[in-house]
Amino acid sequence: MHGRMMTGEWGERGRAPRLPFCMVIATIAAMLALVGTSCKKPAAPAASSVFPPIPTVMVAMVVQKDVPIYGEAVGTTVGFVNADILPKISGYLLKQDYKDGSRVHAGQLLFEIDDRPYQAALNQALGNLAQARAQLKQNQQDLARYTKLYNQAVIPAQKFDNVTQTTQASAGEVKADEAAVQNAKLNLDWCKVYSPIEGVAGIAQAQVGDLVGTSTLLTTVSNVDPIKVSFPIAEKLYLHFAGQLNSIGEAHAKPSPRIELILDDGSLYSYPGRLYAVNRQVDVQTGTIMMQALFPNPENVLRPGMYAKVRAQTDVQHHALLVPQTAVSSIQGQYEVAVVGADNRVTLRPVTPGMKMGSLWVIDNGLKPGERVVIDGAQKVQEGMEVKPVFATEQTPPISGTSAAGPNPVSQE
C-alpha cells in the first residue's frame, strides 16, 4: 500500500504541464504576423523626390535702344533772393504775425517788438524840440530889438554879436532836436518788422517774450519761384558747353542747354531749367567751376537747401543694350547675368556693364538683343538648370528724358 502511494505521487509530479489550446493558437498567429511584416518591401519614394519641380523665375527681355548720355553734378537749391530778417532795434518780442513756413508778400508784417520805450523816447524828443523852438523864437525877437539898437548906436557891437550868436545856436539846437525826433520816429517804426520781399518765410528763430537785438536772426524769407541750383562741374564738362556758357547774359546769347533736375527720391523734376550764371574762375583744388541754373517752382516743391542732381545731355549712345539692374550679379568684381535660352535652360554668362540709367544698366558686352535674362530668382538657378520663365508684369520701360515716371538717362559723373 505504501508502495502504490509512492508510485501514484511520482506519476502525477512527473508529467509535464499542458498549455491550454487557445494560448497555443494565439502564439502561432503572432509569430506568423511578425514574419510577414519583416518580409514586406519598403514603399517606393514619391515621384517628386526623384524629379523636383522646375523653379519659376522672373525674366525680362534685353532691349536695344539709342540712349542719351548726360553729364551730371550734385547741386544744392538756393533761394533766388534770400532775406535774413533781423530787427533794427532792441526790445522784447511781443508778437509773431505770420505762420511759420507760409508765403508772405513784400511789406507784410512779420513781428512786433515792445514799442513803449521808443514811444517814450519820441515824446521826449518832441518835448525837447518844442522847447528849442520856443527858445529860438525868443532869441529871434531879442535879435530884432538889438539890431535896431545897434543901428542907432545905442549898444556896443559886442553886445549885438553875442545876441546874434545866441540866436544862431538856438537855430542849431532846433535842427538837432528835429533830427532826434526823426530818429525816435524811425525807432518806433522799427518796432514792427516787415518782409522786404515776396517769398516763403521760414520758421521763426526767436519766440515771443525773447529779448532781441540788432544781431538776432528772427527768420529768413526766400524767393523760391524761380529757384536757383548751385552746382560744380568738372573743367572737361565745362569746356564741352563753353561756347554756350560764355554768352549767358548777352543780348544775343546762344540758347542755353536744357538742364534737368533729378530729385533725391530719383524722380525727374517736372520743369526743365536754364543756365543762369557761371563763376569767374575754376577752383584750383578741385578742378571744378561753380555754376547756377534757374528752375521754375510754381508749386513750391523745391525749397532752399535741398540736394539734387543736375544733368545736361552731352552725347547719344547708339544701339545700347539695356537690362534691369537686378539682372546683374557681382562676385569679386566680376559681373554675370543668368540667360534663359530657347530650351528654358540657364546659362551663367559674364558681361561687361556700362553706365547706369535709373533702374536699368547698359551692357557693353556679353548679351544680344531679345535674349531673356533672369531678374528675380537668380539665386535659385545654376548652370544648365531648366527653369520656367515668366515675364515681369512691367517689361523694360522705354527711354524718356522728359517723363518723371521713366528711368533716368545714362549719366557721366
CSV table of C-alpha atoms in Angstrom, one decimal:
chain,number,residue,atom,x,y,z
A,1,MET,CA,0.0,0.0,0.0
A,2,HIS,CA,2.7,2.3,0.8
A,3,GLY,CA,4.4,1.4,-2.5
A,4,ARG,CA,1.3,2.3,-4.5
A,5,MET,CA,1.1,5.6,-2.8
A,6,MET,CA,4.6,6.4,-3.8
A,7,THR,CA,4.0,5.3,-7.4
A,8,GLY,CA,0.9,7.5,-7.7
A,9,GLU,CA,2.6,10.6,-6.3
A,10,TRP,CA,5.5,10.2,-8.7
A,11,GLY,CA,3.3,9.7,-11.6
A,12,GLU,CA,1.4,13.0,-11.1
A,13,ARG,CA,4.5,15.0,-10.4
A,14,GLY,CA,6.5,13.6,-13.4
A,15,ARG,CA,4.0,14.7,-16.2
A,16,ALA,CA,4.9,17.9,-18.0
A,17,PRO,CA,2.2,20.7,-17.5
A,18,ARG,CA,-0.1,21.1,-20.5
A,19,LEU,CA,-0.9,24.6,-22.1
A,20,PRO,CA,-4.4,25.5,-22.9
A,21,PHE,CA,-5.2,25.0,-26.7
A,22,CYS,CA,-6.3,28.7,-27.2
A,23,MET,CA,-3.0,30.0,-25.9
A,24,VAL,CA,-1.1,27.8,-28.4
A,25,ILE,CA,-3.1,29.1,-31.3
A,26,ALA,CA,-2.6,32.8,-30.3
A,27,THR,CA,1.2,32.3,-30.0
A,28,ILE,CA,1.4,30.8,-33.5
A,29,ALA,CA,-0.6,33.6,-35.1
A,30,ALA,CA,1.6,36.3,-33.5
A,31,MET,CA,4.7,34.7,-34.9
A,32,LEU,CA,3.3,34.5,-38.4
A,33,ALA,CA,2.3,38.2,-38.3
A,34,LEU,CA,5.8,39.2,-37.2
A,35,VAL,CA,7.4,37.2,-40.0
A,36,GLY,CA,5.0,38.7,-42.6
A,37,THR,CA,5.8,42.2,-41.5
A,38,SER,CA,9.5,41.7,-41.9
A,39,CYS,CA,9.1,40.4,-45.4
A,40,LYS,CA,7.3,43.4,-46.8
A,41,LYS,CA,9.2,45.6,-49.4
A,42,PRO,CA,9.7,49.3,-48.5
A,43,ALA,CA,7.4,51.8,-50.2
A,44,ALA,CA,8.7,53.4,-53.3
A,45,PRO,CA,9.7,57.1,-52.9
A,46,ALA,CA,7.4,59.8,-54.2
A,47,ALA,CA,7.9,60.9,-57.7
A,48,SER,CA,8.5,64.5,-56.5
A,49,SER,CA,11.6,63.4,-54.5
A,50,VAL,CA,13.1,61.9,-57.7
A,51,PHE,CA,12.1,64.7,-60.1
A,52,PRO,CA,12.0,68.1,-58.1
A,53,PRO,CA,9.6,70.7,-59.6
A,54,ILE,CA,11.0,73.1,-62.2
A,55,PRO,CA,11.7,76.5,-60.5
A,56,THR,CA,9.8,79.6,-61.7
A,57,VAL,CA,12.0,82.7,-62.4
A,58,MET,CA,11.1,86.2,-63.4
A,59,VAL,CA,12.7,87.3,-66.7
A,60,ALA,CA,13.0,90.4,-68.8
A,61,MET,CA,14.0,91.0,-72.4
A,62,VAL,CA,17.3,92.6,-73.4
A,63,VAL,CA,16.3,95.8,-75.1
A,64,GLN,CA,18.3,97.7,-77.7
A,65,LYS,CA,17.8,101.5,-77.9
A,66,ASP,CA,19.6,104.7,-78.6
A,67,VAL,CA,20.0,106.4,-75.2
A,68,PRO,CA,21.1,110.0,-74.4
A,69,ILE,CA,24.3,110.4,-72.3
A,70,TYR,CA,24.1,113.0,-69.7
A,71,GLY,CA,26.7,114.9,-67.7
A,72,GLU,CA,25.7,115.0,-64.0
A,73,ALA,CA,26.6,117.1,-61.0
A,74,VAL,CA,25.3,117.2,-57.5
A,75,GLY,CA,23.8,120.6,-56.6
A,76,THR,CA,22.1,122.5,-53.8
A,77,THR,CA,18.9,124.6,-54.2
A,78,VAL,CA,19.2,128.2,-53.2
A,79,GLY,CA,16.5,130.8,-53.0
A,80,PHE,CA,16.6,133.3,-55.9
A,81,VAL,CA,16.7,136.1,-53.2
A,82,ASN,CA,17.2,135.3,-49.5
A,83,ALA,CA,16.5,138.0,-47.0
A,84,ASP,CA,17.6,137.5,-43.4
A,85,ILE,CA,15.2,139.3,-41.1
A,86,LEU,CA,16.9,141.0,-38.2
A,87,PRO,CA,15.4,143.8,-36.0
A,88,LYS,CA,16.9,147.2,-36.3
A,89,ILE,CA,16.3,148.0,-32.6
A,90,SER,CA,16.5,146.1,-29.3
A,91,GLY,CA,13.5,145.1,-27.2
A,92,TYR,CA,11.1,142.3,-26.1
A,93,LEU,CA,9.4,140.4,-28.9
A,94,LEU,CA,5.6,140.8,-28.4
A,95,LYS,CA,4.0,139.1,-31.4
A,96,GLN,CA,4.7,136.9,-34.4
A,97,ASP,CA,2.3,138.0,-37.2
A,98,TYR,CA,2.8,135.2,-39.8
A,99,LYS,CA,2.6,131.4,-39.9
A,100,ASP,CA,5.9,129.5,-40.0
A,101,GLY,CA,6.7,128.3,-43.5
A,102,SER,CA,3.9,130.3,-45.2
A,103,ARG,CA,4.1,132.6,-48.2
A,104,VAL,CA,4.4,136.3,-47.4
A,105,HIS,CA,4.2,139.3,-49.7
A,106,ALA,CA,6.6,142.3,-49.7
A,107,GLY,CA,5.7,144.7,-46.9
A,108,GLN,CA,3.8,142.1,-44.8
A,109,LEU,CA,4.1,142.5,-41.1
A,110,LEU,CA,6.1,139.6,-39.6
A,111,PHE,CA,7.0,140.6,-36.0
A,112,GLU,CA,6.2,143.2,-33.4
A,113,ILE,CA,8.6,144.4,-30.7
A,114,ASP,CA,7.6,146.3,-27.5
A,115,ASP,CA,7.4,149.9,-28.6
A,116,ARG,CA,6.7,151.6,-25.2
A,117,PRO,CA,10.3,152.7,-24.6
A,118,TYR,CA,10.5,154.1,-28.1
A,119,GLN,CA,7.2,155.9,-27.8
A,120,ALA,CA,8.5,157.5,-24.6
A,121,ALA,CA,11.7,158.4,-26.4
A,122,LEU,CA,9.8,160.0,-29.2
A,123,ASN,CA,7.7,162.0,-26.7
A,124,GLN,CA,10.8,163.3,-25.0
A,125,ALA,CA,12.4,164.2,-28.3
A,126,LEU,CA,9.2,166.1,-29.3
A,127,GLY,CA,9.3,168.0,-26.0
A,128,ASN,CA,12.9,169.0,-26.5
A,129,LEU,CA,12.1,170.2,-30.0
A,130,ALA,CA,9.2,172.3,-28.7
A,131,GLN,CA,11.5,173.8,-26.1
A,132,ALA,CA,14.2,174.5,-28.6
A,133,ARG,CA,11.8,176.2,-31.0
A,134,ALA,CA,10.4,178.4,-28.2
A,135,GLN,CA,13.9,179.4,-27.2
A,136,LEU,CA,14.8,180.1,-30.9
A,137,LYS,CA,11.7,182.3,-31.2
A,138,GLN,CA,12.6,184.3,-28.2
A,139,ASN,CA,16.2,184.7,-29.3
A,140,GLN,CA,15.0,185.8,-32.8
A,141,GLN,CA,12.8,188.5,-31.1
A,142,ASP,CA,15.7,189.7,-29.0
A,143,LEU,CA,17.9,189.8,-32.1
A,144,ALA,CA,15.4,192.0,-33.9
A,145,ARG,CA,15.3,194.5,-31.0
A,146,TYR,CA,19.1,194.6,-30.6
A,147,THR,CA,19.5,195.1,-34.3
A,148,LYS,CA,17.5,198.3,-34.1
A,149,LEU,CA,19.5,199.5,-31.1
A,150,TYR,CA,22.8,198.6,-32.7
A,151,ASN,CA,21.8,200.5,-35.9
A,152,GLN,CA,21.1,203.5,-33.7
A,153,ALA,CA,24.5,203.1,-32.0
A,154,VAL,CA,22.8,202.6,-28.6
A,155,ILE,CA,24.5,199.3,-27.8
A,156,PRO,CA,28.1,198.3,-28.4
A,157,ALA,CA,28.9,195.9,-31.2
A,158,GLN,CA,30.0,193.1,-28.8
A,159,LYS,CA,26.5,193.0,-27.3
A,160,PHE,CA,25.0,192.8,-30.7
A,161,ASP,CA,27.4,190.0,-31.7
A,162,ASN,CA,26.5,188.0,-28.6
A,163,VAL,CA,22.8,188.1,-29.3
A,164,THR,CA,23.4,187.1,-32.9
A,165,GLN,CA,25.5,184.1,-31.9
A,166,THR,CA,22.9,183.0,-29.3
A,167,THR,CA,20.2,183.1,-31.9
A,168,GLN,CA,22.2,181.1,-34.3
A,169,ALA,CA,23.0,178.5,-31.6
A,170,SER,CA,19.3,178.2,-30.9
A,171,ALA,CA,18.6,177.5,-34.5
A,172,GLY,CA,21.2,174.8,-34.5
A,173,GLU,CA,19.6,173.2,-31.4
A,174,VAL,CA,16.2,173.2,-33.2
A,175,LYS,CA,17.8,171.3,-36.1
A,176,ALA,CA,19.4,168.8,-33.7
A,177,ASP,CA,16.1,168.2,-31.9
A,178,GLU,CA,14.3,167.8,-35.2
A,179,ALA,CA,16.8,165.1,-36.1
A,180,ALA,CA,16.3,163.4,-32.7
A,181,VAL,CA,12.6,163.4,-33.3
A,182,GLN,CA,13.1,161.8,-36.7
A,183,ASN,CA,15.4,159.2,-35.3
A,184,ALA,CA,12.9,158.4,-32.5
A,185,LYS,CA,10.1,158.0,-35.1
A,186,LEU,CA,12.3,155.6,-37.0
A,187,ASN,CA,13.0,153.5,-33.9
A,188,LEU,CA,9.3,153.5,-33.2
A,189,ASP,CA,8.5,152.4,-36.7
A,190,TRP,CA,11.2,149.7,-36.5
A,191,CYS,CA,9.3,148.0,-33.6
A,192,LYS,CA,7.2,146.5,-36.4
A,193,VAL,CA,9.3,144.2,-38.6
A,194,TYR,CA,8.1,143.7,-42.3
A,195,SER,CA,9.1,141.4,-45.0
A,196,PRO,CA,11.2,143.2,-47.7
A,197,ILE,CA,10.5,140.6,-50.4
A,198,GLU,CA,7.8,138.2,-51.5
A,199,GLY,CA,8.6,134.6,-50.8
A,200,VAL,CA,8.4,131.8,-48.2
A,201,ALA,CA,9.1,132.8,-44.6
A,202,GLY,CA,11.0,130.2,-42.6
A,203,ILE,CA,10.3,129.0,-39.1
A,204,ALA,CA,10.9,131.8,-36.5
A,205,GLN,CA,14.2,131.7,-34.8
A,206,ALA,CA,13.0,133.8,-31.8
A,207,GLN,CA,10.0,133.3,-29.6
A,208,VAL,CA,7.5,135.7,-28.2
A,209,GLY,CA,9.0,137.1,-24.9
A,210,ASP,CA,12.6,136.9,-26.1
A,211,LEU,CA,14.8,139.9,-25.8
A,212,VAL,CA,16.1,140.5,-29.3
A,213,GLY,CA,18.7,142.8,-30.7
A,214,THR,CA,20.2,144.0,-33.9
A,215,SER,CA,22.2,140.8,-34.3
A,216,THR,CA,19.2,138.4,-33.6
A,217,LEU,CA,18.0,136.5,-36.6
A,218,LEU,CA,14.2,136.4,-36.5
A,219,THR,CA,13.7,134.4,-39.7
A,220,THR,CA,14.6,134.2,-43.3
A,221,VAL,CA,12.4,134.9,-46.3
A,222,SER,CA,13.3,133.3,-49.6
A,223,ASN,CA,12.0,133.9,-53.0
A,224,VAL,CA,11.7,130.4,-54.4
A,225,ASP,CA,10.0,130.9,-57.7
A,226,PRO,CA,12.2,130.7,-59.7
A,227,ILE,CA,14.8,128.9,-57.6
A,228,LYS,CA,18.5,128.6,-58.2
A,229,VAL,CA,20.5,125.4,-58.1
A,230,SER,CA,24.3,125.8,-57.4
A,231,PHE,CA,26.5,123.0,-58.6
A,232,PRO,CA,30.2,122.4,-59.5
A,233,ILE,CA,31.1,120.8,-62.8
A,234,ALA,CA,34.4,119.4,-64.0
A,235,GLU,CA,36.6,121.5,-66.2
A,236,LYS,CA,36.3,119.0,-69.0
A,237,LEU,CA,32.5,119.2,-69.0
A,238,TYR,CA,32.6,122.9,-68.8
A,239,LEU,CA,34.7,123.0,-71.9
A,240,HIS,CA,32.1,120.9,-73.7
A,241,PHE,CA,29.5,123.6,-73.1
A,242,ALA,CA,31.9,126.6,-73.1
A,243,GLY,CA,30.5,128.0,-76.4
A,244,GLN,CA,27.0,128.3,-75.0
A,245,LEU,CA,28.0,129.2,-71.5
A,246,ASN,CA,30.2,132.2,-72.4
A,247,SER,CA,27.2,134.0,-74.0
A,248,ILE,CA,25.0,133.9,-70.9
A,249,GLY,CA,23.5,137.3,-70.1
A,250,GLU,CA,24.4,138.8,-73.5
A,251,ALA,CA,21.7,140.4,-75.7
A,252,HIS,CA,22.1,137.8,-78.5
A,253,ALA,CA,23.1,134.8,-76.3
A,254,LYS,CA,23.0,131.3,-77.7
A,255,PRO,CA,20.2,129.0,-76.4
A,256,SER,CA,21.1,127.6,-73.0
A,257,PRO,CA,21.5,123.8,-72.9
A,258,ARG,CA,18.5,122.0,-71.5
A,259,ILE,CA,19.1,121.4,-67.8
A,260,GLU,CA,17.2,118.8,-65.9
A,261,LEU,CA,16.9,118.1,-62.2
A,262,ILE,CA,16.7,114.6,-60.5
A,263,LEU,CA,15.3,114.8,-57.0
A,264,ASP,CA,16.6,112.9,-54.0
A,265,ASP,CA,13.9,110.2,-54.5
A,266,GLY,CA,15.1,109.5,-58.0
A,267,SER,CA,12.2,111.2,-59.8
A,268,LEU,CA,12.7,113.7,-62.6
A,269,TYR,CA,11.6,117.3,-61.7
A,270,SER,CA,8.7,118.4,-63.9
A,271,TYR,CA,10.2,121.7,-65.1
A,272,PRO,CA,13.4,121.9,-67.1
A,273,GLY,CA,15.8,124.8,-66.2
A,274,ARG,CA,18.3,127.0,-67.9
A,275,LEU,CA,21.8,128.1,-67.0
A,276,TYR,CA,21.8,131.4,-65.1
A,277,ALA,CA,25.4,132.1,-64.1
A,278,VAL,CA,29.0,130.8,-64.3
A,279,ASN,CA,31.6,131.6,-61.8
A,280,ARG,CA,34.6,133.7,-62.8
A,281,GLN,CA,37.2,131.1,-62.1
A,282,VAL,CA,38.0,127.3,-61.7
A,283,ASP,CA,38.7,126.0,-58.2
A,284,VAL,CA,42.3,125.0,-58.5
A,285,GLN,CA,42.0,122.5,-55.6
A,286,THR,CA,39.0,120.5,-57.1
A,287,GLY,CA,39.3,121.3,-60.8
A,288,THR,CA,35.7,122.4,-60.9
A,289,ILE,CA,33.8,125.6,-61.7
A,290,MET,CA,30.7,126.7,-59.9
A,291,MET,CA,27.6,127.2,-61.9
A,292,GLN,CA,23.9,128.1,-61.3
A,293,ALA,CA,20.8,127.1,-63.0
A,294,LEU,CA,17.3,128.6,-62.7
A,295,PHE,CA,14.2,126.3,-62.4
A,296,PRO,CA,10.5,127.3,-62.3
A,297,ASN,CA,9.0,126.4,-58.9
A,298,PRO,CA,5.3,127.4,-59.1
A,299,GLU,CA,4.2,124.7,-56.6
A,300,ASN,CA,7.0,125.5,-54.2
A,301,VAL,CA,8.1,121.8,-54.3
A,302,LEU,CA,11.8,122.9,-54.2
A,303,ARG,CA,13.0,124.5,-51.0
A,304,PRO,CA,16.4,126.0,-50.3
A,305,GLY,CA,19.0,123.6,-49.0
A,306,MET,CA,17.8,120.5,-50.9
A,307,TYR,CA,20.3,118.2,-52.7
A,308,ALA,CA,19.6,117.2,-56.2
A,309,LYS,CA,21.4,116.0,-59.4
A,310,VAL,CA,21.7,118.4,-62.2
A,311,ARG,CA,22.2,117.0,-65.7
A,312,ALA,CA,22.6,118.1,-69.3
A,313,GLN,CA,22.8,115.9,-72.4
A,314,THR,CA,26.4,115.6,-73.8
A,315,ASP,CA,26.1,112.7,-76.3
A,316,VAL,CA,24.0,109.8,-77.6
A,317,GLN,CA,24.9,106.1,-77.3
A,318,HIS,CA,23.5,104.3,-80.3
A,319,HIS,CA,22.2,100.7,-80.1
A,320,ALA,CA,22.8,100.4,-76.4
A,321,LEU,CA,21.7,97.1,-74.7
A,322,LEU,CA,19.6,97.6,-71.6
A,323,VAL,CA,18.7,95.2,-68.8
A,324,PRO,CA,17.3,95.8,-65.3
A,325,GLN,CA,20.0,96.3,-62.7
A,326,THR,CA,18.6,93.3,-60.7
A,327,ALA,CA,19.6,91.0,-63.6
A,328,VAL,CA,23.3,91.7,-63.0
A,329,SER,CA,25.2,89.8,-60.2
A,330,SER,CA,28.6,90.8,-59.0
A,331,ILE,CA,31.1,88.3,-57.5
A,332,GLN,CA,34.5,89.6,-56.6
A,333,GLY,CA,34.4,92.3,-59.2
A,334,GLN,CA,33.2,90.0,-61.9
A,335,TYR,CA,29.7,90.6,-63.4
A,336,GLU,CA,27.4,87.9,-64.8
A,337,VAL,CA,23.8,87.5,-66.0
A,338,ALA,CA,21.6,84.4,-65.9
A,339,VAL,CA,20.4,84.0,-69.5
A,340,VAL,CA,17.4,81.7,-70.3
A,341,GLY,CA,17.8,80.0,-73.6
A,342,ALA,CA,15.2,78.8,-76.1
A,343,ASP,CA,15.2,75.4,-74.3
A,344,ASN,CA,14.5,77.2,-71.0
A,345,ARG,CA,17.9,76.2,-69.7
A,346,VAL,CA,20.1,78.7,-67.8
A,347,THR,CA,23.5,79.9,-68.9
A,348,LEU,CA,25.5,82.0,-66.5
A,349,ARG,CA,27.2,84.5,-68.8
A,350,PRO,CA,29.9,87.0,-67.9
A,351,VAL,CA,29.1,90.6,-69.0
A,352,THR,CA,30.7,94.0,-69.1
A,353,PRO,CA,28.3,96.6,-67.7
A,354,GLY,CA,28.5,100.2,-68.8
A,355,MET,CA,26.7,103.2,-67.3
A,356,LYS,CA,23.6,103.1,-65.2
A,357,MET,CA,20.4,104.8,-66.1
A,358,GLY,CA,17.8,104.8,-63.3
A,359,SER,CA,16.8,101.1,-62.7
A,360,LEU,CA,18.5,99.9,-65.9
A,361,TRP,CA,22.0,99.1,-66.8
A,362,VAL,CA,23.8,99.5,-70.1
A,363,ILE,CA,25.6,96.2,-71.0
A,364,ASP,CA,28.6,96.9,-73.2
A,365,ASN,CA,29.5,93.2,-73.9
A,366,GLY,CA,28.1,89.8,-73.3
A,367,LEU,CA,24.4,90.0,-74.4
A,368,LYS,CA,22.4,90.1,-77.5
A,369,PRO,CA,19.1,92.0,-78.2
A,370,GLY,CA,16.0,89.9,-77.4
A,371,GLU,CA,17.6,87.5,-75.0
A,372,ARG,CA,15.9,86.7,-71.8
A,373,VAL,CA,17.6,87.4,-68.5
A,374,VAL,CA,16.6,86.4,-65.0
A,375,ILE,CA,15.7,89.4,-62.9
A,376,ASP,CA,14.2,87.7,-59.9
A,377,GLY,CA,15.0,84.2,-58.6
A,378,ALA,CA,18.6,84.1,-59.9
A,379,GLN,CA,19.7,82.7,-56.5
A,380,LYS,CA,17.7,79.5,-57.3
A,381,VAL,CA,19.3,78.7,-60.6
A,382,GLN,CA,22.5,77.0,-61.7
A,383,GLU,CA,24.4,76.5,-64.9
A,384,GLY,CA,22.3,74.2,-67.2
A,385,MET,CA,19.3,74.1,-65.0
A,386,GLU,CA,15.8,74.0,-66.6
A,387,VAL,CA,13.5,76.8,-65.4
A,388,LYS,CA,10.0,78.1,-66.0
A,389,PRO,CA,10.5,81.7,-67.2
A,390,VAL,CA,7.7,84.2,-66.5
A,391,PHE,CA,7.9,87.8,-67.9
A,392,ALA,CA,7.6,90.6,-65.4
A,393,THR,CA,4.3,92.4,-65.4
A,394,GLU,CA,6.1,95.6,-66.5
A,395,GLN,CA,8.6,95.0,-69.2
A,396,THR,CA,11.7,97.1,-69.6
A,397,PRO,CA,10.4,100.7,-69.7
A,398,PRO,CA,11.0,103.0,-72.6
A,399,ILE,CA,13.8,105.6,-72.5
A,400,SER,CA,12.5,109.1,-71.8
A,401,GLY,CA,14.3,112.1,-70.8
A,402,THR,CA,11.2,114.1,-70.0
A,403,SER,CA,8.9,111.7,-68.2
A,404,ALA,CA,9.1,111.9,-64.4
A,405,ALA,CA,8.0,108.3,-64.2
A,406,GLY,CA,10.6,107.0,-66.7
A,407,PRO,CA,14.1,105.9,-66.0
A,408,ASN,CA,17.0,108.3,-65.7
A,409,PRO,CA,19.1,108.5,-68.9
A,410,VAL,CA,22.7,107.4,-68.9
A,411,SER,CA,24.9,109.7,-67.0
A,412,GLN,CA,28.5,110.6,-66.8
A,413,GLU,CA,29.6,111.9,-63.5
